[in-house]
Short mmCIF file of C-alpha atoms in Angstrom, two decimals:
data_model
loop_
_atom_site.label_atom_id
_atom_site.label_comp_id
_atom_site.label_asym_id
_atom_site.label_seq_id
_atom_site.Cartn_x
_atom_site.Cartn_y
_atom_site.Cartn_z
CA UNK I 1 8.32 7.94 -2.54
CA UNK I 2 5.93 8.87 0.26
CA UNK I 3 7.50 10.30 3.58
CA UNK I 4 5.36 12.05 6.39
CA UNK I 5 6.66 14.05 9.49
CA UNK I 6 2.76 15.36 10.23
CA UNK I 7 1.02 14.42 13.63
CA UNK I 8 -0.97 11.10 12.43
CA UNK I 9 -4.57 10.09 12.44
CA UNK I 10 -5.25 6.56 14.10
CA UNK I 11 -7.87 5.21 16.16
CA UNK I 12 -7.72 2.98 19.36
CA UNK I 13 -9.55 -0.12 19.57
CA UNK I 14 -10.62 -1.07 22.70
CA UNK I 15 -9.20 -4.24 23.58
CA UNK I 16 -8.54 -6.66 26.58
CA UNK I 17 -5.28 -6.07 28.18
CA UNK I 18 -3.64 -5.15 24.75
CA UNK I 19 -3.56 -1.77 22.72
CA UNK I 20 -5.14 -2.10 19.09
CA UNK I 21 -4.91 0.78 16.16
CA UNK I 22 -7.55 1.42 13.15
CA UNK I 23 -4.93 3.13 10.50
CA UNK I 24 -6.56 4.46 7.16
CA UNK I 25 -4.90 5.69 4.30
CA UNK I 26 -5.25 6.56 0.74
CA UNK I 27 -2.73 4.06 -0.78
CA UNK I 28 -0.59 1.06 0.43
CA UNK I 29 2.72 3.32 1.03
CA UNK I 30 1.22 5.38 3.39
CA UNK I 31 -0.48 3.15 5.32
CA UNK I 32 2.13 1.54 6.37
CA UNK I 33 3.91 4.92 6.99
CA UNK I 34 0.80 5.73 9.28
CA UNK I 35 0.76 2.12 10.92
CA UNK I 36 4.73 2.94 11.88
CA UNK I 37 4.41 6.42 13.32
CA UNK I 38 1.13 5.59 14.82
CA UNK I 39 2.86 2.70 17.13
CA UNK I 40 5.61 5.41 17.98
CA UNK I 41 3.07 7.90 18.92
CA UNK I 42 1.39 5.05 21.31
CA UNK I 43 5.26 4.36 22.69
CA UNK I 44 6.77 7.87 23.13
CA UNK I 45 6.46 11.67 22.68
CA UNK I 46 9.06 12.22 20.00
CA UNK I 47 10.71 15.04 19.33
CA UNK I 48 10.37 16.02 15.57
CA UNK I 49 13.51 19.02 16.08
CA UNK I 50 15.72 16.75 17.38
CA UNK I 51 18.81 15.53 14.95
CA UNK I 52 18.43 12.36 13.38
CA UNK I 53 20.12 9.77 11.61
CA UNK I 54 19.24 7.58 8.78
CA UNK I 55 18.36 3.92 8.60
CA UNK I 56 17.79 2.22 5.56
CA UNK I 57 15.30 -1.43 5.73
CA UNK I 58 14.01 -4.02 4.00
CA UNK I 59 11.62 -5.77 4.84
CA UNK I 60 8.80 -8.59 3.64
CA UNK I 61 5.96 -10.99 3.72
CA UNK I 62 3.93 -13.38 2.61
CA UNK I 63 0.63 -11.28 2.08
CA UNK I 64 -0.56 -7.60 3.61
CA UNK I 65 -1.07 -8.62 7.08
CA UNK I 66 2.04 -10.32 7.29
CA UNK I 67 4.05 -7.86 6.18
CA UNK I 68 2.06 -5.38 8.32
CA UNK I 69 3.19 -7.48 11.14
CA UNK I 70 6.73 -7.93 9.81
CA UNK I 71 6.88 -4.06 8.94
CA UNK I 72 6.05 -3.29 12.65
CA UNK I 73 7.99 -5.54 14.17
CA UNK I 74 11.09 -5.04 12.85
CA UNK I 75 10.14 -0.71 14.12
CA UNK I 76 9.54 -2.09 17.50
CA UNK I 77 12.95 -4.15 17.59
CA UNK I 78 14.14 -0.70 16.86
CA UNK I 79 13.02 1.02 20.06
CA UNK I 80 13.00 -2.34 22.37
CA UNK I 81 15.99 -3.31 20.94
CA UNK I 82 18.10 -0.45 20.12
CA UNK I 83 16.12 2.36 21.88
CA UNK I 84 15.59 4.07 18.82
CA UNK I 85 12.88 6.77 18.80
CA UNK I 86 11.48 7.20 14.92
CA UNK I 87 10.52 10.37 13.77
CA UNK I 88 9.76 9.75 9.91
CA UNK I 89 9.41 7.23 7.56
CA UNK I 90 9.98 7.21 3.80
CA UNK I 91 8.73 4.44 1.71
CA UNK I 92 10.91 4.02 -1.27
CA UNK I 93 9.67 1.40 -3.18
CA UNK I 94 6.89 -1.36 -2.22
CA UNK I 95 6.70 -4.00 -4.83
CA UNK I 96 4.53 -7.33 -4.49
CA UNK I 97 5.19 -8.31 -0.66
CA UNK I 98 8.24 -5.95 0.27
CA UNK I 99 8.88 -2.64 1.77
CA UNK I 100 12.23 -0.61 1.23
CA UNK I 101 11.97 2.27 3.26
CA UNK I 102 14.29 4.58 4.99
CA UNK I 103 13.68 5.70 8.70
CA UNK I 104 14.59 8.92 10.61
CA UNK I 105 15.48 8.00 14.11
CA UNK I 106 16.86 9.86 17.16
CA UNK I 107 18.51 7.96 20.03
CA UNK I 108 16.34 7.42 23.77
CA UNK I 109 17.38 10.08 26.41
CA UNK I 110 15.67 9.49 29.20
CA UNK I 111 16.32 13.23 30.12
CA UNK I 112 14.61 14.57 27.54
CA UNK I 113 12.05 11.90 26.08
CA UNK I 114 8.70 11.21 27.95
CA UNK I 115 7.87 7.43 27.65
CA UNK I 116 3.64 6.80 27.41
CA UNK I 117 3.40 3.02 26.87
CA UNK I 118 5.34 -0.14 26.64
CA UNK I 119 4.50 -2.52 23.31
CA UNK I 120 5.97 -5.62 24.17
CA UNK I 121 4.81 -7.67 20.78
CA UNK I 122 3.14 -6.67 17.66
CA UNK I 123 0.74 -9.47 17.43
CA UNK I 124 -1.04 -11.46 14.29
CA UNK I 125 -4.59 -11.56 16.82
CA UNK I 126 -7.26 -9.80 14.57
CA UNK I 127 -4.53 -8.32 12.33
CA UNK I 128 -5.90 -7.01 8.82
CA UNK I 129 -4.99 -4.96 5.93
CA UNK I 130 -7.60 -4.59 3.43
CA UNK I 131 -8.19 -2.41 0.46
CA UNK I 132 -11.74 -0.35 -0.10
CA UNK I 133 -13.29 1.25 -2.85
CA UNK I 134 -11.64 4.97 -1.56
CA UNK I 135 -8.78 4.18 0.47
CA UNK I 136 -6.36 1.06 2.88
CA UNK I 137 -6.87 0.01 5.85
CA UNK I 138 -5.53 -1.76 8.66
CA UNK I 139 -6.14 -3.21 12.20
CA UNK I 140 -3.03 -4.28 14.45
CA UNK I 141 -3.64 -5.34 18.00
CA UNK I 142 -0.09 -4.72 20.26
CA UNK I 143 0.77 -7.04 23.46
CA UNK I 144 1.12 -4.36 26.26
#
């Protein structure tokens, strides 16, 4: 089980008219635990006191990048959709092409929560999730 509430370390790629991310990690679980709370760092200034409430997914693909893509996608329905601001994110199990995971999530008050960007799409331009000798990574490009 890997679960982070810690400020996360991602890189912006500069790129035309869209917002892309460099996420590294030092397995497959937390990557995509970085890759969620890096998109909601890009969206919104959560609050990490706040209460939350518990949502359990499940979620797959048919390789790395598509479940990348899948993975964020179905976070992002949760704040365009919902308006759902995510605070953690615990990966319970990850087995061939599928993520169970359990989220944290607060609901949007626009009295209280400071908005930085709008993601309308995570998109499959450029998208990658690769394995190196030391540790993951991935590159998602968002439509802004």
């Amino acid at each position: 089980m890997v679960q982070y509430k810690k400020m996360i370390q991602y890189k912006l790629i500069d790129h035309t008219a869209d917002f892309g991310i460099q996420v590294t990690a030092e397995n497959k679980k937390t990557l995509f635990v970085n890759a969620a709370l890096a998109m909601f760092d890009l969206i919104a200034d959560t609050d990490k006191n706040r209460e939350t409430q518990t949502l359990f997914l499940d979620i797959s693909g048919d390789d790395w990048p598509d479940l990348m893509v899948n993975w964020l996608r179905e976070m992002l329905y949760l704040w365009n959709g919902e308006e759902k601001l995510i605070t953690a994110v615990t990966i319970e199990n990850l087995t061939g092409y599928e993520i169970k995971a359990c989220v944290l999530w607060y609901p949007f008050d626009p009295d209280k929560d400071k908005i930085k960007n709008e993601i309308k799409a995570v998109t499959y331009h450029q998208i990658a999730v690769t394995q190196r000798s030391h540790d993951w990574n991935s590159r998602i490009i968002f439509d802004i």
